[in-house]
PDB file of C-alpha atoms in Angstrom:
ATOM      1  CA  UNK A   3       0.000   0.000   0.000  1.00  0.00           C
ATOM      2  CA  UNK A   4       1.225   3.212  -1.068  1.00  0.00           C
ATOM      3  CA  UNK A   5       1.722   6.214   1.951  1.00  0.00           C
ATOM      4  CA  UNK A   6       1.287   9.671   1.419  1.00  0.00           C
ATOM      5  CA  UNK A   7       2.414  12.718   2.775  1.00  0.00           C
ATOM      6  CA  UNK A   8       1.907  16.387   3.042  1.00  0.00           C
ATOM      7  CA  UNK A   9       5.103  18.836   3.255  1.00  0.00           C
ATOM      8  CA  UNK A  10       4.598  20.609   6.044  1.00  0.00           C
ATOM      9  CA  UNK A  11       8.454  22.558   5.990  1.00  0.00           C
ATOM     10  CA  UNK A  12       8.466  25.882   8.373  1.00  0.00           C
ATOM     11  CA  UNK A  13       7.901  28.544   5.776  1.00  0.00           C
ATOM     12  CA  UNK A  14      11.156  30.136   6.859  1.00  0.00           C
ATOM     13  CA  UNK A  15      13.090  27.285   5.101  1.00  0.00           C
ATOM     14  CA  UNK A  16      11.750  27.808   2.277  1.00  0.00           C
ATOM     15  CA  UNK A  17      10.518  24.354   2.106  1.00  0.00           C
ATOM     16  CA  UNK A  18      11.709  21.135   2.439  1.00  0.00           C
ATOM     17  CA  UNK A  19      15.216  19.850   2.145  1.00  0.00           C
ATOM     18  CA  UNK A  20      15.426  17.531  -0.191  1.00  0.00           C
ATOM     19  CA  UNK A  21      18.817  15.334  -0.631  1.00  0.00           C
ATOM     20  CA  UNK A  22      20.251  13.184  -3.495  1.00  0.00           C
ATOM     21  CA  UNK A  23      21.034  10.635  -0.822  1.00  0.00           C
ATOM     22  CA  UNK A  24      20.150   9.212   2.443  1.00  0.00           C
ATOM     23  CA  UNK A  25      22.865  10.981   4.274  1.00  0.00           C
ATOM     24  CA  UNK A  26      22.603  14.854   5.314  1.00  0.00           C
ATOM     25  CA  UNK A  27      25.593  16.076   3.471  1.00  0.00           C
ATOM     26  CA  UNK A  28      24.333  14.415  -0.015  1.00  0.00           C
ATOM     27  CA  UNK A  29      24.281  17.221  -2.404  1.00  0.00           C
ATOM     28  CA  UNK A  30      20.500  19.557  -1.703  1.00  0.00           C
ATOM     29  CA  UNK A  31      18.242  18.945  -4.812  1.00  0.00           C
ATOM     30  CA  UNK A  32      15.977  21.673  -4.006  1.00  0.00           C
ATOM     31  CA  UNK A  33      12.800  22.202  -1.548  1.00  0.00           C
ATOM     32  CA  UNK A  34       9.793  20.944  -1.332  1.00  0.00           C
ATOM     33  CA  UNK A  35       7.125  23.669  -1.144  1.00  0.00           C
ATOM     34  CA  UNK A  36       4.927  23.419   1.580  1.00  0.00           C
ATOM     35  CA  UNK A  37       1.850  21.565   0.784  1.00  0.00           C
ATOM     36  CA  UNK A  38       3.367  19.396  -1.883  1.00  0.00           C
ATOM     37  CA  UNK A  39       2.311  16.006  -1.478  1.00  0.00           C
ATOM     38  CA  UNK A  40       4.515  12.765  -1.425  1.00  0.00           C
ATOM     39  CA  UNK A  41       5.096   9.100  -1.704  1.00  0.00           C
ATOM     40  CA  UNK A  42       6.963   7.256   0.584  1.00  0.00           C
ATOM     41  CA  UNK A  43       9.856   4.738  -1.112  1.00  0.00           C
ATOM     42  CA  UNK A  44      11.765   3.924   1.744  1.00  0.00           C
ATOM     43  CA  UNK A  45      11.692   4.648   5.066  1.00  0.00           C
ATOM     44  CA  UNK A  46      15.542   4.779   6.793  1.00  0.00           C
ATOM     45  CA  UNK A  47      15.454   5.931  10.160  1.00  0.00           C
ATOM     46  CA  UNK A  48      14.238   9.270   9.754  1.00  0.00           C
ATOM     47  CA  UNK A  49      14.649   9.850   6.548  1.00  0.00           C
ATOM     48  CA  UNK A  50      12.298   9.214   3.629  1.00  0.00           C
ATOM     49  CA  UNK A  51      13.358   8.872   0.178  1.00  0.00           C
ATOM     50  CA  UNK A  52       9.929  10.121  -2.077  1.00  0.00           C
ATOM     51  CA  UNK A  53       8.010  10.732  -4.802  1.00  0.00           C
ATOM     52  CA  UNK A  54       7.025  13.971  -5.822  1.00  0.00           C
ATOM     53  CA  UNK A  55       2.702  13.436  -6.353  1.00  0.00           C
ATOM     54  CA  UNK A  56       1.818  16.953  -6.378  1.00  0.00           C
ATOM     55  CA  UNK A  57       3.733  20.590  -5.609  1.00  0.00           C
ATOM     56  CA  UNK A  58       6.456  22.177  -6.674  1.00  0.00           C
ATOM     57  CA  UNK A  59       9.955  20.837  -6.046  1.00  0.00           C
ATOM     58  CA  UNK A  60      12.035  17.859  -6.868  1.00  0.00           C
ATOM     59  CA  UNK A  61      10.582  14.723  -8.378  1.00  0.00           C
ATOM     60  CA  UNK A  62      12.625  12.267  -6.449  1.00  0.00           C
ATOM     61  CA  UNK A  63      15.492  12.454  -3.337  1.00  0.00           C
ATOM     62  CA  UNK A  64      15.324  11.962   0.498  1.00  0.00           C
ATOM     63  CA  UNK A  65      13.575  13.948   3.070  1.00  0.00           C
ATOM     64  CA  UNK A  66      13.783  14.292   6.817  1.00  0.00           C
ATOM     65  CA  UNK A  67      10.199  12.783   8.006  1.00  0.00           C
ATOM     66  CA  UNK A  68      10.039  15.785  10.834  1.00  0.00           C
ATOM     67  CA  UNK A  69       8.903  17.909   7.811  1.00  0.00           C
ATOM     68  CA  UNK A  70       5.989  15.657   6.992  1.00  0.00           C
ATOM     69  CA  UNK A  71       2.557  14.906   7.911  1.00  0.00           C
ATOM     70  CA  UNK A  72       1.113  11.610   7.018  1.00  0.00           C
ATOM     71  CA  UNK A  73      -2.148  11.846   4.995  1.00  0.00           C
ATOM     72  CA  UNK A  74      -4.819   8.764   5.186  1.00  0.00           C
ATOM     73  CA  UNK A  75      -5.218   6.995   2.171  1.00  0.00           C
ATOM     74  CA  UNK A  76      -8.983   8.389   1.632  1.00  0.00           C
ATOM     75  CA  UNK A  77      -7.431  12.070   2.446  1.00  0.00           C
ATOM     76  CA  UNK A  78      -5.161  12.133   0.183  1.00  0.00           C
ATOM     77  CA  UNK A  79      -7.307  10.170  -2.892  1.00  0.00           C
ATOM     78  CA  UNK A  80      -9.503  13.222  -2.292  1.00  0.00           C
ATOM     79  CA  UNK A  81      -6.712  15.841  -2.499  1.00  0.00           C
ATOM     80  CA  UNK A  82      -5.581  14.551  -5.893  1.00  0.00           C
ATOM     81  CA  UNK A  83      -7.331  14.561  -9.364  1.00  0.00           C
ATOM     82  CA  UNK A  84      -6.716  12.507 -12.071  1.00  0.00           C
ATOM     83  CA  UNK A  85      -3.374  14.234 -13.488  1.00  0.00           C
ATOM     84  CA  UNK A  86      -1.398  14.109 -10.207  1.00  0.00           C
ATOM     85  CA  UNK A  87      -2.650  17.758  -9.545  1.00  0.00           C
ATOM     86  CA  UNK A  88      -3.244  19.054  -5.658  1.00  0.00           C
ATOM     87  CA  UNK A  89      -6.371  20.725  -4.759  1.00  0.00           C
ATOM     88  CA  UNK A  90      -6.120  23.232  -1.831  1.00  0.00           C
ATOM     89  CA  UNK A  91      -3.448  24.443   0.787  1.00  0.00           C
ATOM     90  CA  UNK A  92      -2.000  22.069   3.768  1.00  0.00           C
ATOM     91  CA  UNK A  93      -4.645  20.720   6.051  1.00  0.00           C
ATOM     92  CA  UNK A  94      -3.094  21.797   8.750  1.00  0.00           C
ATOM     93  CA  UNK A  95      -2.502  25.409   8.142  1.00  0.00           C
TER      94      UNK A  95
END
């Protein structure tokens, strides 16, 4: 079963971190923006290598799971339409 996520990055960050590799001194990809929504890989200890589903930001790369929210699998069916777009801002916000 596929897990979801919602980006959910302190604004002053800029978004999420997101690293080539597991390890925190991989080379930075880019950020995730806050709200983007995710697929979970492979969880390594805290780190999460993803999927980009929705947002703006890398496709692919590793993420620290303290800047994620998990999203229920009927939550997030909702939040998605048929071409991988998002609909809305966080849920949390």
């Amino acid at each position: 079963m596929v897990q979801y996520y919602e980006v959910l990055a302190p604004e002053s960050l800029g978004g999420a971190p997101v690293k080539e590799g597991r390890s925190l001194g991989s080379r930075l990809l880019g950020r995730l923006a806050v709200g983007s929504v995710v697929s979970g890989e492979e969880h390594v200890g805290e780190r999460l290598r993803l999927r980009k589903v929705a947002g703006a930001g890398p496709e692919v790369g590793w993420v620290s799971f303290r800047l994620l929210a998990r999203l229920e699998e009927d939550v997030a069916k909702e939040r998605l339409v048929a071409k991988g777009g998002f609909q809305g801002k966080s849920t949390l916000a």
